């Protein structure tokens, strides 16, 4: 039995995982990153449009700060977010941008003087100030009051991932590629590492660590059509679930991105609309202003996706052999802008659709995009129930996104969470409580259990094949656990997914080829994916309200009275057919921003009984604080400084302050 | 310093020697082709190059000296270029397979460079040695005699083809290698350069092969293609 | 947009060079698969169909399947390219697929570009070398907007390995850094945040495994899926490196 020891085992080599590894390494701890693919190929690379951070350098972002970013984020989350975490996040995001700038990310910069832009389908002239010249600029994204999304053309994630990948190499951190964690090794509520399978040789190795961090991204691939990379199968989240101890949060909160191309399901960035692109229907009519007169195409993603689906249901979509779609028109932006600032979009349109988006409209429709749900952690990134297990990025439910995340906030979360969580992991590792006191017997037990599972798939005579079951799961998820949900459909979805899970216990693999054996890989991942699907479907069925991306046609109101909480799922019995579902209250009394109207979408919610009281309390608190000192006002309402690692507590310098 | 400056110097030297040789050949072949204007024209040009206009008479030693310098540059260039040749059978096979699969113009042209270069080790060396040691024989008659009766025409035929191709492609390679003439749109400029390679090759090959034909004609008939009797043939 | 129903497509023959090094009995050999083409079919779709229907153990790498991540570099009808964004309609009815040469073969069409790229990065130190750590609480260093765009232009490399597979030099001399490496040097040289000098860069690429090994065959430039200006960048670096003294 091969055993590898390290201080911090990081599972996942995307932005969140790499930033975590760099963070603990710089604190002097040994770390190993495991990745399904070469780290620079991680799905983080596909983030196109940008990263939100309230620098406020561009004139359209002027006056922006952490407070505005916080407010946008909380409203975007439909009050599902942990507001303290959202505060930590908005405070550290500018630091993350600046750190990455130092590491070489070529952020687009403010150019002083006049420039043309398209806002609300009209050409306008924007004047950038001389004092901001050369500082990092930002573009507009949905659900934000200010232009706040910092970017490098439309290859932001790529530029960030390569800068971080290079930092990982510079720090001498080993990244073990094509390694897949099959199970977490744990005992008595403490995680000790993972059983890992090589996707080259097929061999199992036990990795033992003081801290194990899961940063494996989302579970979009349980859906039939997803913008996610094919590796985003959620297996990192699933191995946490399979401990029976770790909790998952808000698994039913699944985001649909309004504009993925049809039929390939490849993303075209929100930057298309942020930069002035518009949505049109079968008649060429721009329909979003009819539904959302104020934010139009730039309402939050859940709202735009629903409005688009609603419009297509009225028969105003464009018919195609691949189903209805709508048009995204960025030709209004002009050839220069499209070919320079939306290059990846141009490439994607050229290669997958054979069109030039500077001239032609792009066929798009809402497509599964992001998993707000994930491993439930505290503000430090540690699992609420399994000690020594940390999670960050999309794989985690930290929880700054609540039931809907804003565009540009997830790529920001990856690095910000990596920065913050790595400090807490380092603190944890510095403590003797993190010592690895685990018997090799236990390790052997875990490795042997995994090996037996694999052997059973190859030679256990199981008669089910992974392909058809998986296909059915993907269909159920997209058809019945999609943008619009009803109790009846969710009932059927849960039932059928249970059946599929039962069938998946009888999987068999035809090929016994030595090495990675892709058929075997598909087979052992399937039950994990089915469990996640069940968590999402069950959570959706039980949540009889609509919040953020979770929309129940039979319960269209957001119901703060009964549902201002986080869904928590665990899977304590390996052989069970359903997870345990519970709820964690989100206390209004602690909120800096009590629930209210988002400012877009339908104004339709049931108040929480504590809301009015909290509003009054806030008013009273603010009377005692200097109205011009926004930091003092914030601290009076909901202090969060003490939650941050000390090195990230200083305030962010702002351009106005230097003038 | 870990890396010495030698590789930089050698790389530059390969380019410079190549450029010098290509420019030399550009003129050499034009001068040779003066035979197309008649024996008298060739006589005048070869005489002028041997200093007749300055010293009043041909000084063949000038040729010897020039050839000596060219020979040296040639050997240097060959030596430098050889460093890039496939070094063993495995590399040779790998490159050939690669070229066949890729079907990529610039890659295949390099193979042409290798082979023309390799051929010139022998062909050009023989030529240079003869001219260096017998400069006094250069002239319409002497050259024609050598070409026809000393059986140099097959050598010159092959050498002409090799040198024109090698030099034209070599100049193109120099341009893309050092980024000359990139202009605003390097991709389009590269296509133009490539076209220029083929035009130059065609022009020079036509001209030089015609000149070779003219010498053969003189050798066989004793007169140039204008009918002027060439004195001294066979002497 | 096409509203008509699917017409029957061409009959495609896809020949895949198969070999599983993990299996001692495996020998490299061509395997042939017949598929019916349909509109919008890419090699990503075709290979998935082959795995589903004929060869469950077929190995290949796709991640983003959108031409962004660079995982799926393979030799398509003799030329390296990204399989995921190659529409079968742009190819003849007989398609041959082979793994990228030079990189360690994992199996069938899957090769280990990651290890190679990491080695290259370590050798060339492809990261910003700064003397001081910037203060992340303060305003960032300013940069001219045009310069930021120029750096991004070179930063777009996805390390797919196509340039290496298309390089005659790299094929013959395995230690050659290739266009991917030289482009990185051009990128960091352009970046004012990297305080290395030309003399420093000469230390890593000033030899025949570096820029002077390049024979300007331009296979790299012509196959680069991201259309990086490799020709001009390598020429530029060469000019800079010969003037180091």
PDB file of N, CA, C and O in Angstrom, chain A residues 554-590:
ATOM      1  N   UNK A 554     -45.249  26.482  -8.654  1.00  0.00           N
ATOM      2  CA  UNK A 554     -46.367  26.313  -7.734  1.00  0.00           C
ATOM      3  C   UNK A 554     -46.183  27.131  -6.454  1.00  0.00           C
ATOM      4  O   UNK A 554     -47.096  27.253  -5.660  1.00  0.00           O
ATOM      5  N   UNK A 555     -44.991  27.677  -6.271  1.00  0.00           N
ATOM      6  CA  UNK A 555     -44.733  28.568  -5.131  1.00  0.00           C
ATOM      7  C   UNK A 555     -43.867  29.729  -5.595  1.00  0.00           C
ATOM      8  O   UNK A 555     -42.696  29.808  -5.241  1.00  0.00           O
ATOM      9  N   UNK A 556     -44.445  30.630  -6.388  1.00  0.00           N
ATOM     10  CA  UNK A 556     -43.607  31.635  -7.039  1.00  0.00           C
ATOM     11  C   UNK A 556     -43.071  32.721  -6.105  1.00  0.00           C
ATOM     12  O   UNK A 556     -42.216  33.499  -6.510  1.00  0.00           O
ATOM     13  N   UNK A 557     -43.575  32.773  -4.854  1.00  0.00           N
ATOM     14  CA  UNK A 557     -43.092  33.814  -3.959  1.00  0.00           C
ATOM     15  C   UNK A 557     -41.816  33.403  -3.240  1.00  0.00           C
ATOM     16  O   UNK A 557     -41.657  32.250  -2.854  1.00  0.00           O
ATOM     17  N   UNK A 558     -40.949  34.389  -2.997  1.00  0.00           N
ATOM     18  CA  UNK A 558     -39.876  34.152  -2.025  1.00  0.00           C
ATOM     19  C   UNK A 558     -40.521  34.238  -0.661  1.00  0.00           C
ATOM     20  O   UNK A 558     -41.236  35.188  -0.377  1.00  0.00           O
ATOM     21  N   UNK A 559     -40.275  33.236   0.156  1.00  0.00           N
ATOM     22  CA  UNK A 559     -40.967  33.164   1.430  1.00  0.00           C
ATOM     23  C   UNK A 559     -39.965  33.253   2.571  1.00  0.00           C
ATOM     24  O   UNK A 559     -39.439  32.247   3.046  1.00  0.00           O
ATOM     25  N   UNK A 560     -39.699  34.489   2.990  1.00  0.00           N
ATOM     26  CA  UNK A 560     -38.690  34.687   4.040  1.00  0.00           C
ATOM     27  C   UNK A 560     -39.209  34.207   5.407  1.00  0.00           C
ATOM     28  O   UNK A 560     -38.423  33.863   6.278  1.00  0.00           O
ATOM     29  N   UNK A 561     -40.525  34.176   5.512  1.00  0.00           N
ATOM     30  CA  UNK A 561     -41.113  33.747   6.789  1.00  0.00           C
ATOM     31  C   UNK A 561     -40.753  32.292   7.080  1.00  0.00           C
ATOM     32  O   UNK A 561     -40.305  31.945   8.162  1.00  0.00           O
ATOM     33  N   UNK A 562     -40.867  31.436   6.061  1.00  0.00           N
ATOM     34  CA  UNK A 562     -40.664  30.001   6.290  1.00  0.00           C
ATOM     35  C   UNK A 562     -39.362  29.443   5.736  1.00  0.00           C
ATOM     36  O   UNK A 562     -38.944  28.360   6.096  1.00  0.00           O
ATOM     37  N   UNK A 563     -38.770  30.173   4.815  1.00  0.00           N
ATOM     38  CA  UNK A 563     -37.665  29.558   4.084  1.00  0.00           C
ATOM     39  C   UNK A 563     -36.374  30.361   4.059  1.00  0.00           C
ATOM     40  O   UNK A 563     -35.508  30.124   3.217  1.00  0.00           O
ATOM     41  N   UNK A 564     -36.231  31.272   5.006  1.00  0.00           N
ATOM     42  CA  UNK A 564     -34.962  31.993   5.038  1.00  0.00           C
ATOM     43  C   UNK A 564     -33.935  31.100   5.732  1.00  0.00           C
ATOM     44  O   UNK A 564     -33.612  31.281   6.894  1.00  0.00           O
ATOM     45  N   UNK A 565     -33.522  30.098   4.984  1.00  0.00           N
ATOM     46  CA  UNK A 565     -32.603  29.120   5.564  1.00  0.00           C
ATOM     47  C   UNK A 565     -31.788  28.441   4.464  1.00  0.00           C
ATOM     48  O   UNK A 565     -31.999  28.679   3.274  1.00  0.00           O
ATOM     49  N   UNK A 566     -30.866  27.670   4.899  1.00  0.00           N
ATOM     50  CA  UNK A 566     -29.976  26.961   4.001  1.00  0.00           C
ATOM     51  C   UNK A 566     -30.352  25.475   4.044  1.00  0.00           C
ATOM     52  O   UNK A 566     -30.496  24.915   5.140  1.00  0.00           O
ATOM     53  N   UNK A 567     -30.500  24.842   2.895  1.00  0.00           N
ATOM     54  CA  UNK A 567     -30.775  23.402   2.885  1.00  0.00           C
ATOM     55  C   UNK A 567     -29.475  22.661   3.179  1.00  0.00           C
ATOM     56  O   UNK A 567     -28.442  22.964   2.589  1.00  0.00           O
ATOM     57  N   UNK A 568     -29.557  21.711   4.063  1.00  0.00           N
ATOM     58  CA  UNK A 568     -28.354  20.947   4.443  1.00  0.00           C
ATOM     59  C   UNK A 568     -28.615  19.468   4.181  1.00  0.00           C
ATOM     60  O   UNK A 568     -29.552  18.889   4.737  1.00  0.00           O
ATOM     61  N   UNK A 569     -27.805  18.868   3.335  1.00  0.00           N
ATOM     62  CA  UNK A 569     -27.981  17.437   3.093  1.00  0.00           C
ATOM     63  C   UNK A 569     -26.756  16.659   3.556  1.00  0.00           C
ATOM     64  O   UNK A 569     -25.627  17.108   3.413  1.00  0.00           O
ATOM     65  N   UNK A 570     -27.034  15.487   4.091  1.00  0.00           N
ATOM     66  CA  UNK A 570     -25.956  14.547   4.423  1.00  0.00           C
ATOM     67  C   UNK A 570     -26.401  13.169   3.943  1.00  0.00           C
ATOM     68  O   UNK A 570     -27.579  12.958   3.639  1.00  0.00           O
ATOM     69  N   UNK A 571     -25.448  12.252   3.879  1.00  0.00           N
ATOM     70  CA  UNK A 571     -25.762  10.899   3.421  1.00  0.00           C
ATOM     71  C   UNK A 571     -25.168   9.905   4.411  1.00  0.00           C
ATOM     72  O   UNK A 571     -24.179   9.244   4.128  1.00  0.00           O
ATOM     73  N   UNK A 572     -25.817   9.815   5.593  1.00  0.00           N
ATOM     74  CA  UNK A 572     -25.171   9.033   6.656  1.00  0.00           C
ATOM     75  C   UNK A 572     -25.108   7.534   6.383  1.00  0.00           C
ATOM     76  O   UNK A 572     -24.176   6.862   6.819  1.00  0.00           O
ATOM     77  N   UNK A 573     -26.101   6.998   5.666  1.00  0.00           N
ATOM     78  CA  UNK A 573     -26.098   5.555   5.413  1.00  0.00           C
ATOM     79  C   UNK A 573     -25.680   5.306   3.978  1.00  0.00           C
ATOM     80  O   UNK A 573     -26.383   5.721   3.053  1.00  0.00           O
ATOM     81  N   UNK A 574     -24.575   4.610   3.779  1.00  0.00           N
ATOM     82  CA  UNK A 574     -24.079   4.407   2.420  1.00  0.00           C
ATOM     83  C   UNK A 574     -25.137   3.750   1.546  1.00  0.00           C
ATOM     84  O   UNK A 574     -25.269   4.049   0.373  1.00  0.00           O
ATOM     85  N   UNK A 575     -25.924   2.848   2.148  1.00  0.00           N
ATOM     86  CA  UNK A 575     -26.882   2.104   1.336  1.00  0.00           C
ATOM     87  C   UNK A 575     -28.238   2.787   1.195  1.00  0.00           C
ATOM     88  O   UNK A 575     -29.127   2.257   0.545  1.00  0.00           O
ATOM     89  N   UNK A 576     -28.373   3.973   1.795  1.00  0.00           N
ATOM     90  CA  UNK A 576     -29.669   4.654   1.749  1.00  0.00           C
ATOM     91  C   UNK A 576     -29.978   5.100   0.323  1.00  0.00           C
ATOM     92  O   UNK A 576     -29.092   5.250  -0.503  1.00  0.00           O
ATOM     93  N   UNK A 577     -31.286   5.274   0.060  1.00  0.00           N
ATOM     94  CA  UNK A 577     -31.652   5.680  -1.292  1.00  0.00           C
ATOM     95  C   UNK A 577     -31.864   7.185  -1.382  1.00  0.00           C
ATOM     96  O   UNK A 577     -32.008   7.732  -2.455  1.00  0.00           O
ATOM     97  N   UNK A 578     -31.912   7.838  -0.212  1.00  0.00           N
ATOM     98  CA  UNK A 578     -32.084   9.291  -0.204  1.00  0.00           C
ATOM     99  C   UNK A 578     -31.180   9.899   0.868  1.00  0.00           C
ATOM    100  O   UNK A 578     -30.881   9.245   1.874  1.00  0.00           O
ATOM    101  N   UNK A 579     -30.811  11.150   0.672  1.00  0.00           N
ATOM    102  CA  UNK A 579     -30.022  11.819   1.714  1.00  0.00           C
ATOM    103  C   UNK A 579     -30.906  12.291   2.845  1.00  0.00           C
ATOM    104  O   UNK A 579     -32.130  12.342   2.706  1.00  0.00           O
ATOM    105  N   UNK A 580     -30.282  12.659   3.945  1.00  0.00           N
ATOM    106  CA  UNK A 580     -31.005  13.356   5.011  1.00  0.00           C
ATOM    107  C   UNK A 580     -31.029  14.825   4.667  1.00  0.00           C
ATOM    108  O   UNK A 580     -30.016  15.391   4.258  1.00  0.00           O
ATOM    109  N   UNK A 581     -32.187  15.440   4.861  1.00  0.00           N
ATOM    110  CA  UNK A 581     -32.297  16.854   4.531  1.00  0.00           C
ATOM    111  C   UNK A 581     -32.699  17.630   5.771  1.00  0.00           C
ATOM    112  O   UNK A 581     -33.665  17.291   6.445  1.00  0.00           O
ATOM    113  N   UNK A 582     -31.929  18.661   6.078  1.00  0.00           N
ATOM    114  CA  UNK A 582     -32.263  19.525   7.203  1.00  0.00           C
ATOM    115  C   UNK A 582     -32.048  20.975   6.807  1.00  0.00           C
ATOM    116  O   UNK A 582     -31.703  21.260   5.660  1.00  0.00           O
ATOM    117  N   UNK A 583     -32.251  21.874   7.753  1.00  0.00           N
ATOM    118  CA  UNK A 583     -32.127  23.284   7.413  1.00  0.00           C
ATOM    119  C   UNK A 583     -31.353  24.056   8.462  1.00  0.00           C
ATOM    120  O   UNK A 583     -31.411  23.734   9.647  1.00  0.00           O
ATOM    121  N   UNK A 584     -30.646  25.053   7.986  1.00  0.00           N
ATOM    122  CA  UNK A 584     -29.871  25.916   8.865  1.00  0.00           C
ATOM    123  C   UNK A 584     -30.464  27.312   8.721  1.00  0.00           C
ATOM    124  O   UNK A 584     -30.519  27.859   7.625  1.00  0.00           O
ATOM    125  N   UNK A 585     -30.904  27.870   9.826  1.00  0.00           N
ATOM    126  CA  UNK A 585     -31.581  29.165   9.766  1.00  0.00           C
ATOM    127  C   UNK A 585     -30.608  30.283   9.404  1.00  0.00           C
ATOM    128  O   UNK A 585     -29.458  30.283   9.835  1.00  0.00           O
ATOM    129  N   UNK A 586     -31.074  31.221   8.614  1.00  0.00           N
ATOM    130  CA  UNK A 586     -30.298  32.432   8.360  1.00  0.00           C
ATOM    131  C   UNK A 586     -30.960  33.523   9.182  1.00  0.00           C
ATOM    132  O   UNK A 586     -32.096  33.905   8.914  1.00  0.00           O
ATOM    133  N   UNK A 587     -30.246  33.982  10.186  1.00  0.00           N
ATOM    134  CA  UNK A 587     -30.880  34.868  11.177  1.00  0.00           C
ATOM    135  C   UNK A 587     -30.951  36.301  10.660  1.00  0.00           C
ATOM    136  O   UNK A 587     -29.937  36.899  10.308  1.00  0.00           O
ATOM    137  N   UNK A 588     -32.152  36.827  10.636  1.00  0.00           N
ATOM    138  CA  UNK A 588     -32.344  38.215  10.190  1.00  0.00           C
ATOM    139  C   UNK A 588     -31.729  39.191  11.192  1.00  0.00           C
ATOM    140  O   UNK A 588     -31.205  40.238  10.814  1.00  0.00           O
ATOM    141  N   UNK A 589     -31.758  38.794  12.454  1.00  0.00           N
ATOM    142  CA  UNK A 589     -31.292  39.693  13.509  1.00  0.00           C
ATOM    143  C   UNK A 589     -29.821  40.069  13.352  1.00  0.00           C
ATOM    144  O   UNK A 589     -29.373  41.090  13.870  1.00  0.00           O
ATOM    145  N   UNK A 590     -29.041  39.239  12.625  1.00  0.00           N
ATOM    146  CA  UNK A 590     -27.613  39.519  12.461  1.00  0.00           C
ATOM    147  C   UNK A 590     -27.315  40.263  11.166  1.00  0.00           C
ATOM    148  O   UNK A 590     -26.174  40.590  10.890  1.00  0.00           O
TER     149      UNK A 590
END
